[in-house]
Structures are given as structure tokens and as C-alpha cells.
Amino acid sequence: MLRLFKRISSVAAALATVASVAAAQQGGTISGRVLTESGAPLTAASVSISSLGLGAYTNDQGVYTINVSAARMTGQAVELTARRVGYAPKTVRVTLTSGRNIQQDFSLTANATSLTGVVVSALGVEKQKSQLGTAIQQVSSEQLNATHDQNIVNQLEGKVSGVAITGSGTQGGSTKITIRGANSITGNNDPLFIVDGTPVSNRGRGGSPNGGGLGGSNVDFGSVINDIDPNDIATVTVLKGPNAAAIYGSRGANGVVLITTKRGSASANGFQTAVTSSVTFDTPSIEPKFQNLYGQGSGGQFQFVDGAGGGTQDFNDQSFGPRLDGRTMGCIFTTAPNSTTYDQTQPCTQFDSPVVNGVLQPSPWIAHPNNVSSFFQTGQTWNNNIAFSGGTDRATGRLSIGNENTKGVIPNN
């Protein structure tokens, strides 16, 4: 009987030892919520212990849970970090005690500077630029509006590598853009434009980019892209390589230009107001050089009557007429064959000569060296924009109103 009692006592002691060891080696969890300063849940925020290679993402309610094995619950102190794009990361130290479940909440502060290195990739997804294996370049609103131009495509000139931009040369005209050169001789080489997830055409209204022409259906009235105010743009991302644009199919064969517009954001100060005003002046950059020794005509003679051949060389647009020496008579030769003598009885009439009793009167045959430069005027472009933005954690909004008034370098343009 005594021997049986000793055996039972030994078994009980062994079971107690196993139970205590098992209790000492239990795993645990780290859980909690990640919230904004105002208490709204943050979705897709990462919470991790980098030293142990453990982590998790928050759900729609901002809740995360990290399971820690018993082998790692040894009483050591580790750093638990919560981070999300657009917010400053926050780190706390927690002690991993065996069998203990840790409750740790985070409140992250919005931090716009943390967006450095983050680009908007295909379908508007934000990713770290260092993690992308495709050719992509992003231009921020500050870079885009460093110089003012109402055409957003013109604003990209000199800011994105591998992009060629050609303006139409007229106020309000569309702009041609090619990425990494032309892929087709006769086909379309325009990249695909995506504005907030919606494809938008850069084709000119009534014609193609750089349509030009003085009349008919080939007049370039600009494109839909022209209607987007650069002040309303948050970022412009250019997808250059075929791998970057592959998700858009054949329409992205020539590259993709992703445009993300500005949006309202929650602010403790309520609504925010932004006012932008600019004025630019335009002049012809290069004027052609003209000779001022010889006037209109050919063979050294000219006399205007009707501009259709009724005079002498008056239909000729060349400048091989008589020397511009101020004469009022003798702009044509005598009737003698091969004559080099001017007929001083014949008046030097020109298209702008005065008319008396229906007869053109002679006028001085002189040069007008400034007749081209004086034709042009100083162009002006006035642009004004006012925007209101704001909101709460539940809803945000932004409204902008813009006005543009442009006068070209050509009169009446």
C-alpha cells in the first residue's frame, strides 16, 4: 500500500512538472488597432517586428493581429512599428513574455513628406519607386507648375526624360507628345492618357495634334487634355516601358501618361482656399532676316496694276526687282529688247500706292526694314484660379474655378 502511494505521488509530480513547462512555453499574440489622429481606422497599415521578421496588415476596422510562437516568447524587448503611406511611422517597445497576449494600439499622424519615393503606378496604385522594375517617372504639382503654361503637356517639357513634346504654335492648340520616339511611320504614336482612372484622348478637336491650316476641318482647336488646369493636378506619372504599360493593353503601346488630380482632405481648420494668378508675355523668338536692297519683281523691274499680271511682274513674289533707291519713276525697262535703261516716263506704282481718280499714283520705291517685326504684337496670357477644399474623416471635396484670357502675337488671334 505504501509502495502504491509513492508511485502515485511520483506520477503526480511528473505531471505537475510537465504542466509547468508547457505553461512556460506557451505562445502569444500582439493585437490592436491603428487609427488616425481623429480616431478613424487606417486600412492596410503594416505593423511589424523587424528583428523577428513578423508582421501583419490592418483590416477595414484598423485591427491587426500578430501571432508569436512560444520559442520567441523569451521575455526579450522588441520594437513594434506601425506605418502607412502618407503617415509618419510610430515605434513602441514591447516585452514578449511567454503566455502573454499584448494589446497595443497606434495613432498615426499624417505626414505628406513621407510620400517621397512613392509613385502612382498602373491603375492608380501607389507603390515605392524602388520596388518597381519598370521605367516610370513622376512629376509632382510643385515641379509641374514651376513655370506657368495652361497646357499640361507643355508643362512636362524638360521635366521627363525620353519624352519629345512639340507645340502647335497657336493659342489653345493641342500638343504632340511621343515617348521614346515614334513606333509607327503612318500610324498613331500618341501615348494613352489616363485621368483619375478614365482614358482621355489627346486628339485635337476637328483635327489631329499639330493639325494647323488656315481653314477647313484641319484647324486645331485643342484637345480635352488642354481643358485640365495644371493647378488642379496632384501628380503626373509617365509609364515609359512596355512592361509598365502592359496592363493597359495595345492602347498603351506608345506609353501611358497617368494624371491624378488634387482632392480634398480632412483639416482641423475646416475648408482651405488656394488662389493662383499668373501672367505671361510672348514674343516671336526668331525672326527671319530680310535683304533690303532690291524690291519685288524679277529681272530688275516691277510695276503694280492689279497683282494678277496686269502690270510688270506684279504677280511675282520674288525680290529681284529694281534697287530700292527711293525712285518714284522708272521701275521698268524701256521697250527696247535687252534694254538696261529704265523708262523714266513709267511710274513706280505699288500695291499700296494712293489712287486718284481711279489711277494708281507713283510712290517712293524704298525698303521697309521693320515691316515684319512691326506686324507682330506682344502676346499676353492671363490665368486665374481659385480652389476650395476640405472635408471630414467621412467625406472630402474640392472645387476649383479657373479663367484664362489669351492674346496671341498675331493681331486678332
GROMACS .gro file of C-alpha atoms in nm:
model
  413
    1MET     CA    1   0.000   0.000   0.000
    2LEU     CA    2   0.283   0.236   0.084
    3ARG     CA    3   0.460   0.145  -0.240
    4LEU     CA    4   0.148   0.226  -0.445
    5PHE     CA    5   0.114   0.563  -0.273
    6LYS     CA    6   0.474   0.651  -0.361
    7ARG     CA    7   0.415   0.564  -0.728
    8ILE     CA    8   0.103   0.780  -0.741
    9SER     CA    9   0.292   1.071  -0.583
   10SER     CA   10   0.575   1.038  -0.839
   11VAL     CA   11   0.330   1.039  -1.131
   12ALA     CA   12   0.150   1.347  -0.993
   13ALA     CA   13   0.478   1.531  -0.951
   14ALA     CA   14   0.581   1.446  -1.307
   15LEU     CA   15   0.250   1.568  -1.446
   16ALA     CA   16   0.282   1.892  -1.250
   17THR     CA   17   0.631   1.944  -1.390
   18VAL     CA   18   0.513   1.885  -1.749
   19ALA     CA   19   0.224   2.127  -1.698
   20SER     CA   20   0.452   2.397  -1.563
   21VAL     CA   21   0.697   2.352  -1.851
   22ALA     CA   22   0.411   2.364  -2.104
   23ALA     CA   23   0.278   2.678  -1.942
   24ALA     CA   24   0.622   2.834  -1.958
   25GLN     CA   25   0.647   2.764  -2.334
   26GLN     CA   26   0.310   2.897  -2.447
   27GLY     CA   27   0.296   3.134  -2.747
   28GLY     CA   28   0.114   3.466  -2.751
   29THR     CA   29  -0.039   3.735  -2.973
   30ILE     CA   30   0.014   4.104  -3.031
   31SER     CA   31  -0.300   4.279  -3.143
   32GLY     CA   32  -0.456   4.621  -3.150
   33ARG     CA   33  -0.583   4.896  -3.377
   34VAL     CA   34  -0.412   5.157  -3.598
   35LEU     CA   35  -0.603   5.486  -3.605
   36THR     CA   36  -0.563   5.840  -3.734
   37GLU     CA   37  -0.529   6.136  -3.501
   38SER     CA   38  -0.903   6.187  -3.520
   39GLY     CA   39  -0.974   5.822  -3.434
   40ALA     CA   40  -1.062   5.691  -3.780
   41PRO     CA   41  -0.934   5.339  -3.861
   42LEU     CA   42  -0.643   5.305  -4.104
   43THR     CA   43  -0.677   5.023  -4.355
   44ALA     CA   44  -0.376   4.838  -4.500
   45ALA     CA   45  -0.135   4.977  -4.242
   46SER     CA   46   0.156   4.747  -4.167
   47VAL     CA   47   0.256   4.654  -3.812
   48SER     CA   48   0.580   4.460  -3.781
   49ILE     CA   49   0.865   4.343  -3.561
   50SER     CA   50   1.157   4.376  -3.799
   51SER     CA   51   1.406   4.198  -3.572
   52LEU     CA   52   1.191   3.882  -3.575
   53GLY     CA   53   1.056   3.911  -3.929
   54LEU     CA   54   0.696   3.914  -3.805
   55GLY     CA   55   0.418   4.143  -3.915
   56ALA     CA   56   0.058   4.190  -4.026
   57TYR     CA   57  -0.170   4.436  -4.205
   58THR     CA   58  -0.478   4.605  -4.061
   59ASN     CA   59  -0.826   4.522  -4.187
   60ASP     CA   60  -1.111   4.762  -4.268
   61GLN     CA   61  -1.154   4.835  -3.897
   62GLY     CA   62  -0.784   4.905  -3.850
   63VAL     CA   63  -0.735   4.585  -3.647
   64TYR     CA   64  -0.418   4.377  -3.671
   65THR     CA   65  -0.304   4.054  -3.507
   66ILE     CA   66   0.049   3.910  -3.493
   67ASN     CA   67   0.098   3.553  -3.372
   68VAL     CA   68   0.426   3.490  -3.190
   69SER     CA   69   0.547   3.133  -3.139
   70ALA     CA   70   0.643   3.002  -2.795
   71ALA     CA   71   1.008   2.976  -2.898
   72ARG     CA   72   1.023   3.354  -2.941
   73MET     CA   73   0.837   3.444  -2.622
   74THR     CA   74   1.152   3.452  -2.412
   75GLY     CA   75   1.098   3.776  -2.224
   76GLN     CA   76   1.303   3.994  -2.459
   77ALA     CA   77   1.207   4.352  -2.551
   78VAL     CA   78   1.144   4.421  -2.920
   79GLU     CA   79   1.039   4.720  -3.130
   80LEU     CA   80   0.688   4.715  -3.275
   81THR     CA   81   0.643   4.958  -3.567
   82ALA     CA   82   0.325   5.073  -3.742
   83ARG     CA   83   0.349   5.253  -4.076
   84ARG     CA   84   0.136   5.354  -4.373
   85VAL     CA   85   0.196   5.562  -4.685
   86GLY     CA   86   0.118   5.925  -4.610
   87TYR     CA   87   0.165   5.893  -4.233
   88ALA     CA   88   0.465   5.920  -4.005
   89PRO     CA   89   0.563   5.575  -3.870
   90LYS     CA   90   0.546   5.511  -3.496
   91THR     CA   91   0.752   5.264  -3.293
   92VAL     CA   92   0.697   5.129  -2.938
   93ARG     CA   93   0.887   4.871  -2.731
   94VAL     CA   94   0.703   4.567  -2.601
   95THR     CA   95   0.822   4.273  -2.392
   96LEU     CA   96   0.748   3.924  -2.523
   97THR     CA   97   0.656   3.726  -2.214
   98SER     CA   98   0.556   3.364  -2.254
   99GLY     CA   99   0.184   3.306  -2.245
  100ARG     CA  100   0.105   3.678  -2.251
  101ASN     CA  101  -0.123   3.845  -2.506
  102ILE     CA  102  -0.017   4.204  -2.575
  103GLN     CA  103  -0.265   4.477  -2.663
  104GLN     CA  104  -0.101   4.773  -2.840
  105ASP     CA  105  -0.285   5.048  -3.029
  106PHE     CA  106  -0.130   5.312  -3.255
  107SER     CA  107  -0.231   5.664  -3.355
  108LEU     CA  108  -0.051   5.782  -3.671
  109THR     CA  109  -0.002   6.142  -3.777
  110ALA     CA  110  -0.044   6.245  -4.141
  111ASN     CA  111   0.288   6.336  -4.294
  112ALA     CA  112   0.300   6.449  -4.658
  113THR     CA  113   0.679   6.432  -4.670
  114SER     CA  114   0.664   6.056  -4.630
  115LEU     CA  115   0.538   6.035  -4.990
  116THR     CA  116   0.895   6.084  -5.113
  117GLY     CA  117   0.985   5.786  -5.330
  118VAL     CA  118   0.621   5.682  -5.373
  119VAL     CA  119   0.478   5.690  -5.726
  120VAL     CA  120   0.137   5.620  -5.875
  121SER     CA  121   0.175   5.311  -6.090
  122ALA     CA  122  -0.075   5.144  -6.325
  123LEU     CA  123  -0.441   5.157  -6.223
  124GLY     CA  124  -0.359   5.435  -5.974
  125VAL     CA  125  -0.192   5.206  -5.719
  126GLU     CA  126   0.070   5.377  -5.502
  127LYS     CA  127   0.397   5.189  -5.476
  128GLN     CA  128   0.752   5.252  -5.367
  129LYS     CA  129   0.955   5.356  -5.672
  130SER     CA  130   1.249   5.144  -5.555
  131GLN     CA  131   1.031   4.832  -5.572
  132LEU     CA  132   0.926   4.882  -5.934
  133GLY     CA  133   1.112   4.705  -6.211
  134THR     CA  134   0.969   4.917  -6.490
  135ALA     CA  135   1.057   5.254  -6.644
  136ILE     CA  136   0.844   5.513  -6.468
  137GLN     CA  137   0.885   5.879  -6.379
  138GLN     CA  138   0.659   6.103  -6.174
  139VAL     CA  139   0.627   6.482  -6.170
  140SER     CA  140   0.475   6.649  -5.866
  141SER     CA  141   0.244   6.950  -5.869
  142GLU     CA  142   0.525   7.177  -5.748
  143GLN     CA  143   0.756   7.065  -6.028
  144LEU     CA  144   0.480   7.083  -6.286
  145ASN     CA  145   0.387   7.443  -6.204
  146ALA     CA  146   0.740   7.576  -6.162
  147THR     CA  147   0.673   7.758  -6.490
  148HIS     CA  148   0.321   7.852  -6.593
  149ASP     CA  149   0.156   7.721  -6.906
  150GLN     CA  150  -0.211   7.640  -6.943
  151ASN     CA  151  -0.135   7.325  -7.143
  152ILE     CA  152  -0.035   7.048  -6.906
  153VAL     CA  153   0.157   6.868  -7.180
  154ASN     CA  154   0.370   7.178  -7.238
  155GLN     CA  155   0.438   7.180  -6.865
  156LEU     CA  156   0.605   6.838  -6.894
  157GLU     CA  157   0.867   6.964  -7.137
  158GLY     CA  158   1.215   6.930  -6.992
  159LYS     CA  159   1.088   6.751  -6.682
  160VAL     CA  160   1.059   6.391  -6.809
  161SER     CA  161   1.342   6.208  -6.984
  162GLY     CA  162   1.278   6.029  -7.311
  163VAL     CA  163   0.974   6.244  -7.392
  164ALA     CA  164   0.953   6.466  -7.702
  165ILE     CA  165   0.695   6.747  -7.696
  166THR     CA  166   0.603   6.965  -7.995
  167GLY     CA  167   0.361   7.255  -7.954
  168SER     CA  168   0.115   7.365  -8.219
  169GLY     CA  169   0.237   7.725  -8.207
  170THR     CA  170  -0.112   7.868  -8.167
  171GLN     CA  171  -0.302   7.972  -7.858
  172GLY     CA  172  -0.519   7.687  -7.732
  173GLY     CA  173  -0.383   7.438  -7.984
  174SER     CA  174  -0.312   7.078  -7.894
  175THR     CA  175   0.038   6.948  -7.828
  176LYS     CA  176   0.210   6.647  -7.978
  177ILE     CA  177   0.386   6.415  -7.733
  178THR     CA  178   0.584   6.100  -7.804
  179ILE     CA  179   0.757   5.874  -7.552
  180ARG     CA  180   1.084   5.711  -7.655
  181GLY     CA  181   1.039   5.807  -8.018
  182ALA     CA  182   0.789   5.712  -8.285
  183ASN     CA  183   0.693   5.346  -8.322
  184SER     CA  184   0.497   5.388  -8.644
  185ILE     CA  185   0.561   5.589  -8.960
  186THR     CA  186   0.198   5.634  -9.063
  187GLY     CA  187   0.011   5.520  -8.751
  188ASN     CA  188  -0.067   5.676  -8.417
  189ASN     CA  189   0.229   5.748  -8.187
  190ASP     CA  190   0.036   5.924  -7.911
  191PRO     CA  191   0.056   5.781  -7.559
  192LEU     CA  192  -0.256   5.684  -7.368
  193PHE     CA  193  -0.376   5.947  -7.121
  194ILE     CA  194  -0.545   5.829  -6.801
  195VAL     CA  195  -0.708   6.095  -6.582
  196ASP     CA  196  -0.815   5.958  -6.243
  197GLY     CA  197  -0.864   5.614  -6.397
  198THR     CA  198  -1.051   5.735  -6.707
  199PRO     CA  199  -0.891   5.719  -7.056
  200VAL     CA  200  -0.885   6.062  -7.222
  201SER     CA  201  -0.791   6.140  -7.582
  202ASN     CA  202  -0.523   6.393  -7.676
  203ARG     CA  203  -0.662   6.421  -8.027
  204GLY     CA  204  -0.733   6.775  -8.139
  205ARG     CA  205  -1.092   6.890  -8.186
  206GLY     CA  206  -1.155   6.895  -8.560
  207GLY     CA  207  -0.808   6.766  -8.645
  208SER     CA  208  -0.501   6.594  -8.513
  209PRO     CA  209  -0.232   6.738  -8.288
  210ASN     CA  210  -0.035   6.999  -8.484
  211GLY     CA  211  -0.314   6.999  -8.744
  212GLY     CA  212  -0.264   7.362  -8.847
  213GLY     CA  213  -0.406   7.506  -9.165
  214LEU     CA  214  -0.583   7.834  -9.236
  215GLY     CA  215  -0.928   7.688  -9.282
  216GLY     CA  216  -1.144   7.381  -9.327
  217SER     CA  217  -1.160   7.084  -9.094
  218ASN     CA  218  -0.788   7.082  -9.029
  219VAL     CA  219  -0.799   7.370  -8.781
  220ASP     CA  220  -0.657   7.275  -8.441
  221PHE     CA  221  -0.894   7.376  -8.162
  222GLY     CA  222  -0.701   7.195  -7.890
  223SER     CA  223  -0.784   6.872  -7.708
  224VAL     CA  224  -0.953   6.753  -7.390
  225ILE     CA  225  -0.614   6.749  -7.216
  226ASN     CA  226  -0.595   7.125  -7.274
  227ASP     CA  227  -0.907   7.168  -7.060
  228ILE     CA  228  -0.732   7.035  -6.748
  229ASP     CA  229  -0.594   7.319  -6.538
  230PRO     CA  230  -0.236   7.238  -6.425
  231ASN     CA  231  -0.325   7.394  -6.088
  232ASP     CA  232  -0.567   7.104  -6.033
  233ILE     CA  233  -0.304   6.835  -6.092
  234ALA     CA  234  -0.154   6.646  -5.798
  235THR     CA  235   0.090   6.423  -5.989
  236VAL     CA  236   0.171   6.320  -6.345
  237THR     CA  237   0.326   5.975  -6.390
  238VAL     CA  238   0.476   5.871  -6.722
  239LEU     CA  239   0.495   5.495  -6.788
  240LYS     CA  240   0.766   5.459  -7.049
  241GLY     CA  241   0.848   5.093  -7.096
  242PRO     CA  242   0.620   4.825  -7.240
  243ASN     CA  243   0.627   4.640  -6.907
  244ALA     CA  244   0.491   4.944  -6.723
  245ALA     CA  245   0.209   5.000  -6.972
  246ALA     CA  246   0.130   4.634  -7.045
  247ILE     CA  247  -0.171   4.635  -6.814
  248TYR     CA  248  -0.345   4.881  -7.050
  249GLY     CA  249  -0.311   4.652  -7.350
  250SER     CA  250  -0.247   4.773  -7.705
  251ARG     CA  251  -0.367   5.124  -7.623
  252GLY     CA  252  -0.062   5.165  -7.401
  253ALA     CA  253   0.183   5.052  -7.668
  254ASN     CA  254   0.318   5.407  -7.702
  255GLY     CA  255   0.338   5.465  -7.329
  256VAL     CA  256   0.091   5.593  -7.072
  257VAL     CA  257   0.055   5.930  -6.901
  258LEU     CA  258  -0.126   5.894  -6.568
  259ILE     CA  259  -0.277   6.217  -6.434
  260THR     CA  260  -0.401   6.232  -6.075
  261THR     CA  261  -0.599   6.538  -5.979
  262LYS     CA  262  -0.599   6.705  -5.640
  263ARG     CA  263  -0.858   6.603  -5.383
  264GLY     CA  264  -0.992   6.745  -5.063
  265SER     CA  265  -0.858   6.630  -4.729
  266ALA     CA  266  -0.976   6.643  -4.371
  267SER     CA  267  -0.848   6.951  -4.194
  268ALA     CA  268  -0.888   7.079  -3.841
  269ASN     CA  269  -0.918   7.430  -3.984
  270GLY     CA  270  -1.217   7.344  -4.198
  271PHE     CA  271  -1.214   7.449  -4.562
  272GLN     CA  272  -0.896   7.569  -4.729
  273THR     CA  273  -0.873   7.826  -5.006
  274ALA     CA  274  -0.596   7.849  -5.266
  275VAL     CA  275  -0.566   8.134  -5.517
  276THR     CA  276  -0.329   8.127  -5.814
  277SER     CA  277  -0.280   8.408  -6.063
  278SER     CA  278  -0.021   8.443  -6.337
  279VAL     CA  279   0.053   8.649  -6.647
  280THR     CA  280   0.295   8.560  -6.926
  281PHE     CA  281   0.414   8.762  -7.224
  282ASP     CA  282   0.500   8.618  -7.565
  283THR     CA  283   0.714   8.748  -7.849
  284PRO     CA  284   0.845   8.571  -8.162
  285SER     CA  285   1.169   8.403  -8.063
  286ILE     CA  286   1.341   8.418  -8.403
  287GLU     CA  287   1.258   8.650  -8.694
  288PRO     CA  288   1.391   8.571  -9.042
  289LYS     CA  289   1.650   8.805  -9.188
  290PHE     CA  290   1.549   9.001  -9.500
  291GLN     CA  291   1.754   9.187  -9.759
  292ASN     CA  292   1.657   9.549  -9.813
  293LEU     CA  293   1.845   9.628 -10.136
  294TYR     CA  294   1.602   9.509 -10.404
  295GLY     CA  295   1.225   9.516 -10.415
  296GLN     CA  296   0.956   9.288 -10.550
  297GLY     CA  297   0.972   9.170 -10.907
  298SER     CA  298   1.201   8.982 -11.140
  299GLY     CA  299   1.471   9.073 -11.387
  300GLY     CA  300   1.519   9.410 -11.218
  301GLN     CA  301   1.174   9.551 -11.299
  302PHE     CA  302   0.832   9.581 -11.138
  303GLN     CA  303   0.513   9.779 -11.179
  304PHE     CA  304   0.190   9.704 -10.993
  305VAL     CA  305  -0.150   9.728 -11.162
  306ASP     CA  306  -0.378   9.454 -11.037
  307GLY     CA  307  -0.149   9.187 -10.888
  308ALA     CA  308  -0.265   8.934 -11.147
  309GLY     CA  309  -0.024   9.006 -11.429
  310GLY     CA  310  -0.178   9.331 -11.548
  311GLY     CA  311   0.141   9.515 -11.460
  312THR     CA  312   0.503   9.424 -11.499
  313GLN     CA  313   0.597   9.126 -11.281
  314ASP     CA  314   0.321   9.228 -11.037
  315PHE     CA  315   0.224   8.862 -10.986
  316ASN     CA  316   0.580   8.774 -10.890
  317ASP     CA  317   0.655   8.723 -10.520
  318GLN     CA  318   1.032   8.723 -10.567
  319SER     CA  319   1.258   9.009 -10.464
  320PHE     CA  320   1.463   9.059 -10.779
  321GLY     CA  321   1.308   9.390 -10.883
  322PRO     CA  322   1.466   9.736 -10.911
  323ARG     CA  323   1.707   9.858 -10.649
  324LEU     CA  324   1.531  10.023 -10.353
  325ASP     CA  325   1.679  10.370 -10.401
  326GLY     CA  326   1.373  10.588 -10.340
  327ARG     CA  327   1.276  10.643 -10.705
  328THR     CA  328   0.918  10.723 -10.796
  329MET     CA  329   0.960  10.678 -11.173
  330GLY     CA  330   1.138  10.426 -11.390
  331CYS     CA  331   1.076  10.088 -11.229
  332ILE     CA  332   1.054   9.911 -11.567
  333PHE     CA  333   1.284   9.900 -11.869
  334THR     CA  334   1.225  10.068 -12.198
  335THR     CA  335   1.059   9.863 -12.467
  336ALA     CA  336   1.387   9.806 -12.647
  337PRO     CA  337   1.493   9.439 -12.636
  338ASN     CA  338   1.759   9.355 -12.378
  339SER     CA  339   1.750   9.713 -12.255
  340THR     CA  340   1.916   9.802 -11.928
  341THR     CA  341   1.777  10.154 -11.927
  342TYR     CA  342   1.476  10.228 -11.716
  343ASP     CA  343   1.184  10.413 -11.872
  344GLN     CA  344   1.161  10.729 -11.664
  345THR     CA  345   0.815  10.801 -11.801
  346GLN     CA  346   0.669  10.497 -11.630
  347PRO     CA  347   0.560  10.543 -11.266
  348CYS     CA  348   0.671  10.315 -10.981
  349THR     CA  349   0.329  10.202 -10.870
  350GLN     CA  350   0.292   9.958 -10.583
  351PHE     CA  351   0.004   9.772 -10.422
  352ASP     CA  352  -0.018  10.039 -10.151
  353SER     CA  353   0.013  10.337 -10.387
  354PRO     CA  354  -0.254  10.606 -10.349
  355VAL     CA  355  -0.537  10.613 -10.605
  356VAL     CA  356  -0.651  10.941 -10.760
  357ASN     CA  357  -0.947  10.936 -10.997
  358GLY     CA  358  -0.911  10.564 -11.028
  359VAL     CA  359  -0.544  10.583 -11.124
  360LEU     CA  360  -0.257  10.450 -10.914
  361GLN     CA  361  -0.009  10.721 -10.827
  362PRO     CA  362   0.367  10.664 -10.805
  363SER     CA  363   0.512  10.621 -10.458
  364PRO     CA  364   0.874  10.608 -10.336
  365TRP     CA  365   1.046  10.279 -10.409
  366ILE     CA  366   1.201  10.230 -10.066
  367ALA     CA  367   1.268   9.949  -9.818
  368HIS     CA  368   1.056   9.887  -9.509
  369PRO     CA  369   1.302   9.702  -9.283
  370ASN     CA  370   1.062   9.672  -8.990
  371ASN     CA  371   0.750   9.569  -9.178
  372VAL     CA  372   0.767   9.212  -9.039
  373SER     CA  373   0.867   9.285  -8.679
  374SER     CA  374   0.611   9.565  -8.652
  375PHE     CA  375   0.339   9.327  -8.765
  376PHE     CA  376   0.368   9.114  -8.452
  377GLN     CA  377   0.245   9.225  -8.114
  378THR     CA  378   0.335   9.123  -7.760
  379GLY     CA  379   0.116   8.829  -7.667
  380GLN     CA  380  -0.038   8.809  -7.322
  381THR     CA  381  -0.188   8.522  -7.126
  382TRP     CA  382  -0.378   8.591  -6.804
  383ASN     CA  383  -0.469   8.296  -6.585
  384ASN     CA  384  -0.660   8.298  -6.257
  385ASN     CA  385  -0.764   8.002  -6.045
  386ILE     CA  386  -0.935   7.971  -5.710
  387ALA     CA  387  -0.990   7.639  -5.532
  388PHE     CA  388  -1.180   7.537  -5.218
  389SER     CA  389  -1.106   7.208  -5.043
  390GLY     CA  390  -1.181   7.041  -4.714
  391GLY     CA  391  -1.383   6.769  -4.552
  392THR     CA  392  -1.406   6.529  -4.263
  393ASP     CA  393  -1.299   6.170  -4.199
  394ARG     CA  394  -1.616   6.056  -4.375
  395ALA     CA  395  -1.622   6.279  -4.684
  396THR     CA  396  -1.391   6.520  -4.862
  397GLY     CA  397  -1.433   6.754  -5.156
  398ARG     CA  398  -1.254   7.004  -5.376
  399LEU     CA  399  -1.394   7.268  -5.612
  400SER     CA  400  -1.187   7.487  -5.841
  401ILE     CA  401  -1.279   7.762  -6.085
  402GLY     CA  402  -1.039   7.887  -6.349
  403ASN     CA  403  -1.032   8.159  -6.613
  404GLU     CA  404  -0.789   8.213  -6.898
  405ASN     CA  405  -0.760   8.506  -7.139
  406THR     CA  406  -0.504   8.479  -7.417
  407LYS     CA  407  -0.398   8.727  -7.684
  408GLY     CA  408  -0.154   8.591  -7.940
  409VAL     CA  409   0.143   8.756  -8.111
  410ILE     CA  410  -0.059   8.785  -8.434
  411PRO     CA  411  -0.323   9.063  -8.434
  412ASN     CA  412  -0.681   8.940  -8.380
  413ASN     CA  413  -0.554   8.599  -8.259
   0.00000   0.00000   0.00000
